[in-house]
């Protein structure tokens, strides 16, 4: 039972990274004239997702976890409305959030690598340290925003960094996973 759940967790982590790779490719190849349309689609997508979550709450039993899901749905709905109202500033905020995420993820992966892979004497643990440092550097580059001024260029950089982050996450999960046969 436990090993089945761990296997599901590993598959879920890898699938999340694959989805993030697809989103990164979409952001990377999107022409600049379609950036605003992609932002609007994301806003409407968030509103639709929030509406579905509210309908799920209405049809569910009223227990505490469902109230937590309802709160999350309402926050997602407010975020979707904010994306639609403030379209021109969404990419700068996304860059800020994603830069902070990359720095935090790089630090977390470096800590996990140092704590688990190095102590377990896994081969190639130092490669994961280098990849974690690369994630931290990518996050700092996005946060300082030195070379791009247009929304299209910023979207391409965020998409490229999302590809890098997802690839590093997949490598990290495969190399640190404690069981070889899952």
CSV table of N, CA, C and O in Angstrom, one decimal, residues 40-90:
chain,number,residue,atom,x,y,z
A,40,UNK,N,-5.1,36.8,-21.6
A,40,UNK,CA,-6.5,36.8,-21.4
A,40,UNK,C,-7.0,35.3,-21.3
A,40,UNK,O,-7.9,35.1,-20.5
A,41,UNK,N,-6.5,34.4,-22.1
A,41,UNK,CA,-6.9,33.0,-22.0
A,41,UNK,C,-6.6,32.5,-20.6
A,41,UNK,O,-7.3,31.7,-20.0
A,42,UNK,N,-5.4,32.9,-20.1
A,42,UNK,CA,-5.1,32.4,-18.7
A,42,UNK,C,-6.0,32.9,-17.7
A,42,UNK,O,-6.4,32.2,-16.8
A,43,UNK,N,-6.4,34.2,-17.8
A,43,UNK,CA,-7.4,34.8,-16.9
A,43,UNK,C,-8.7,34.1,-16.9
A,43,UNK,O,-9.3,33.7,-15.9
A,44,UNK,N,-9.2,33.9,-18.2
A,44,UNK,CA,-10.5,33.1,-18.3
A,44,UNK,C,-10.4,31.7,-17.8
A,44,UNK,O,-11.3,31.1,-17.2
A,45,UNK,N,-9.2,31.1,-18.1
A,45,UNK,CA,-9.0,29.7,-17.6
A,45,UNK,C,-9.0,29.6,-16.0
A,45,UNK,O,-9.6,28.7,-15.5
A,46,UNK,N,-8.4,30.6,-15.4
A,46,UNK,CA,-8.5,30.7,-13.9
A,46,UNK,C,-9.9,30.9,-13.4
A,46,UNK,O,-10.4,30.2,-12.4
A,47,UNK,N,-10.7,31.7,-14.1
A,47,UNK,CA,-12.1,31.9,-13.7
A,47,UNK,C,-12.9,30.7,-13.9
A,47,UNK,O,-13.8,30.3,-13.1
A,48,UNK,N,-12.7,30.0,-15.0
A,48,UNK,CA,-13.5,28.7,-15.2
A,48,UNK,C,-13.1,27.7,-14.2
A,48,UNK,O,-13.9,27.0,-13.7
A,49,UNK,N,-11.8,27.5,-13.9
A,49,UNK,CA,-11.3,26.6,-12.9
A,49,UNK,C,-11.9,26.9,-11.5
A,49,UNK,O,-12.4,26.0,-10.8
A,50,UNK,N,-12.0,28.2,-11.2
A,50,UNK,CA,-12.6,28.6,-9.9
A,50,UNK,C,-14.1,28.3,-9.9
A,50,UNK,O,-14.6,27.8,-8.9
A,51,UNK,N,-14.8,28.5,-11.0
A,51,UNK,CA,-16.2,28.2,-11.1
A,51,UNK,C,-16.5,26.7,-10.9
A,51,UNK,O,-17.4,26.3,-10.2
A,52,UNK,N,-15.7,25.9,-11.5
A,52,UNK,CA,-15.8,24.4,-11.4
A,52,UNK,C,-15.6,24.0,-9.9
A,52,UNK,O,-16.3,23.2,-9.4
A,53,UNK,N,-14.6,24.6,-9.3
A,53,UNK,CA,-14.3,24.3,-7.9
A,53,UNK,C,-15.5,24.7,-7.0
A,53,UNK,O,-15.8,24.0,-6.0
A,54,UNK,N,-16.1,25.8,-7.3
A,54,UNK,CA,-17.2,26.3,-6.5
A,54,UNK,C,-18.4,25.3,-6.7
A,54,UNK,O,-19.1,24.9,-5.7
A,55,UNK,N,-18.6,24.9,-7.9
A,55,UNK,CA,-19.7,23.9,-8.2
A,55,UNK,C,-19.4,22.6,-7.5
A,55,UNK,O,-20.4,21.9,-7.0
A,56,UNK,N,-18.2,22.2,-7.4
A,56,UNK,CA,-17.8,20.9,-6.7
A,56,UNK,C,-18.1,21.1,-5.2
A,56,UNK,O,-18.5,20.2,-4.5
A,57,UNK,N,-17.8,22.3,-4.7
A,57,UNK,CA,-18.1,22.6,-3.3
A,57,UNK,C,-19.6,22.5,-3.0
A,57,UNK,O,-20.1,21.9,-2.0
A,58,UNK,N,-20.4,23.0,-3.9
A,58,UNK,CA,-21.9,23.0,-3.7
A,58,UNK,C,-22.5,21.6,-3.8
A,58,UNK,O,-23.5,21.4,-3.1
A,59,UNK,N,-21.8,20.7,-4.5
A,59,UNK,CA,-22.4,19.3,-4.6
A,59,UNK,C,-21.7,18.4,-3.6
A,59,UNK,O,-22.0,17.2,-3.5
A,60,UNK,N,-20.8,18.9,-2.7
A,60,UNK,CA,-20.1,18.0,-1.8
A,60,UNK,C,-20.7,18.1,-0.4
A,60,UNK,O,-21.6,18.9,-0.1
A,61,UNK,N,-20.2,17.2,0.5
A,61,UNK,CA,-20.5,17.3,1.9
A,61,UNK,C,-19.8,18.5,2.4
A,61,UNK,O,-18.7,18.9,2.0
A,62,UNK,N,-20.4,19.1,3.4
A,62,UNK,CA,-19.9,20.4,4.0
A,62,UNK,C,-19.0,20.0,5.2
A,62,UNK,O,-19.4,20.1,6.3
A,63,UNK,N,-17.8,19.6,4.8
A,63,UNK,CA,-16.8,19.3,5.9
A,63,UNK,C,-15.7,20.3,5.7
A,63,UNK,O,-15.6,21.1,4.8
A,64,UNK,N,-14.8,20.3,6.7
A,64,UNK,CA,-13.7,21.4,6.8
A,64,UNK,C,-12.9,21.4,5.5
A,64,UNK,O,-12.6,22.5,5.0
A,65,UNK,N,-12.5,20.3,5.0
A,65,UNK,CA,-11.6,20.4,3.8
A,65,UNK,C,-12.3,21.0,2.6
A,65,UNK,O,-11.6,21.7,1.8
A,66,UNK,N,-13.6,20.8,2.5
A,66,UNK,CA,-14.3,21.4,1.4
A,66,UNK,C,-14.4,22.9,1.5
A,66,UNK,O,-14.4,23.7,0.5
A,67,UNK,N,-14.4,23.4,2.8
A,67,UNK,CA,-14.4,24.9,3.0
A,67,UNK,C,-13.0,25.4,2.6
A,67,UNK,O,-12.9,26.5,2.1
A,68,UNK,N,-11.9,24.7,2.9
A,68,UNK,CA,-10.6,25.1,2.4
A,68,UNK,C,-10.5,25.1,0.9
A,68,UNK,O,-10.0,26.1,0.3
A,69,UNK,N,-11.1,24.1,0.2
A,69,UNK,CA,-11.2,24.1,-1.2
A,69,UNK,C,-12.0,25.3,-1.8
A,69,UNK,O,-11.6,25.9,-2.8
A,70,UNK,N,-13.1,25.6,-1.1
A,70,UNK,CA,-13.9,26.8,-1.5
A,70,UNK,C,-13.1,28.1,-1.4
A,70,UNK,O,-13.1,28.9,-2.2
A,71,UNK,N,-12.3,28.2,-0.3
A,71,UNK,CA,-11.5,29.4,-0.1
A,71,UNK,C,-10.4,29.5,-1.2
A,71,UNK,O,-10.2,30.6,-1.8
A,72,UNK,N,-9.8,28.4,-1.5
A,72,UNK,CA,-8.8,28.3,-2.6
A,72,UNK,C,-9.5,28.7,-3.9
A,72,UNK,O,-8.9,29.4,-4.8
A,73,UNK,N,-10.7,28.2,-4.2
A,73,UNK,CA,-11.4,28.5,-5.4
A,73,UNK,C,-11.7,30.0,-5.5
A,73,UNK,O,-11.6,30.6,-6.6
A,74,UNK,N,-12.1,30.6,-4.4
A,74,UNK,CA,-12.4,32.0,-4.4
A,74,UNK,C,-11.2,32.8,-4.7
A,74,UNK,O,-11.2,33.8,-5.4
A,75,UNK,N,-10.0,32.4,-4.1
A,75,UNK,CA,-8.8,33.1,-4.3
A,75,UNK,C,-8.3,33.0,-5.8
A,75,UNK,O,-7.8,33.9,-6.4
A,76,UNK,N,-8.5,31.8,-6.4
A,76,UNK,CA,-8.2,31.6,-7.8
A,76,UNK,C,-9.1,32.5,-8.6
A,76,UNK,O,-8.7,33.0,-9.6
A,77,UNK,N,-10.4,32.6,-8.3
A,77,UNK,CA,-11.3,33.4,-9.0
A,77,UNK,C,-10.9,34.9,-9.0
A,77,UNK,O,-10.9,35.6,-10.0
A,78,UNK,N,-10.5,35.4,-7.8
A,78,UNK,CA,-10.0,36.7,-7.7
A,78,UNK,C,-8.7,36.9,-8.5
A,78,UNK,O,-8.5,38.0,-9.1
A,79,UNK,N,-7.8,35.9,-8.5
A,79,UNK,CA,-6.6,36.0,-9.3
A,79,UNK,C,-6.9,36.1,-10.8
A,79,UNK,O,-6.3,36.8,-11.5
A,80,UNK,N,-7.9,35.3,-11.2
A,80,UNK,CA,-8.3,35.3,-12.6
A,80,UNK,C,-8.9,36.6,-13.0
A,80,UNK,O,-8.6,37.2,-14.1
A,81,UNK,N,-9.7,37.2,-12.1
A,81,UNK,CA,-10.3,38.6,-12.4
A,81,UNK,C,-9.1,39.6,-12.4
A,81,UNK,O,-9.1,40.5,-13.3
A,82,UNK,N,-8.2,39.5,-11.5
A,82,UNK,CA,-7.1,40.4,-11.5
A,82,UNK,C,-6.2,40.3,-12.8
A,82,UNK,O,-5.8,41.3,-13.3
A,83,UNK,N,-6.1,39.1,-13.3
A,83,UNK,CA,-5.3,38.9,-14.5
A,83,UNK,C,-6.1,39.6,-15.7
A,83,UNK,O,-5.4,40.3,-16.5
A,84,UNK,N,-7.4,39.5,-15.7
A,84,UNK,CA,-8.1,40.2,-16.7
A,84,UNK,C,-8.2,41.7,-16.6
A,84,UNK,O,-8.1,42.4,-17.6
A,85,UNK,N,-8.2,42.2,-15.4
A,85,UNK,CA,-8.3,43.6,-15.2
A,85,UNK,C,-6.9,44.3,-15.4
A,85,UNK,O,-6.8,45.4,-15.9
A,86,UNK,N,-5.8,43.7,-15.0
A,86,UNK,CA,-4.5,44.2,-15.1
A,86,UNK,C,-3.6,43.5,-16.1
A,86,UNK,O,-2.5,43.0,-15.7
A,87,UNK,N,-4.1,43.3,-17.3
A,87,UNK,CA,-3.4,42.5,-18.3
A,87,UNK,C,-1.9,43.0,-18.6
A,87,UNK,O,-1.1,42.2,-18.8
A,88,UNK,N,-1.7,44.3,-18.6
A,88,UNK,CA,-0.4,44.8,-19.0
A,88,UNK,C,0.7,44.6,-18.0
A,88,UNK,O,1.8,44.6,-18.3
A,89,UNK,N,0.3,44.3,-16.7
A,89,UNK,CA,1.3,44.1,-15.7
A,89,UNK,C,1.4,42.6,-15.3
A,89,UNK,O,2.2,42.3,-14.4
A,90,UNK,N,0.7,41.7,-15.9
A,90,UNK,CA,0.7,40.3,-15.5
A,90,UNK,C,2.0,39.7,-15.7
A,90,UNK,O,2.5,39.0,-14.8
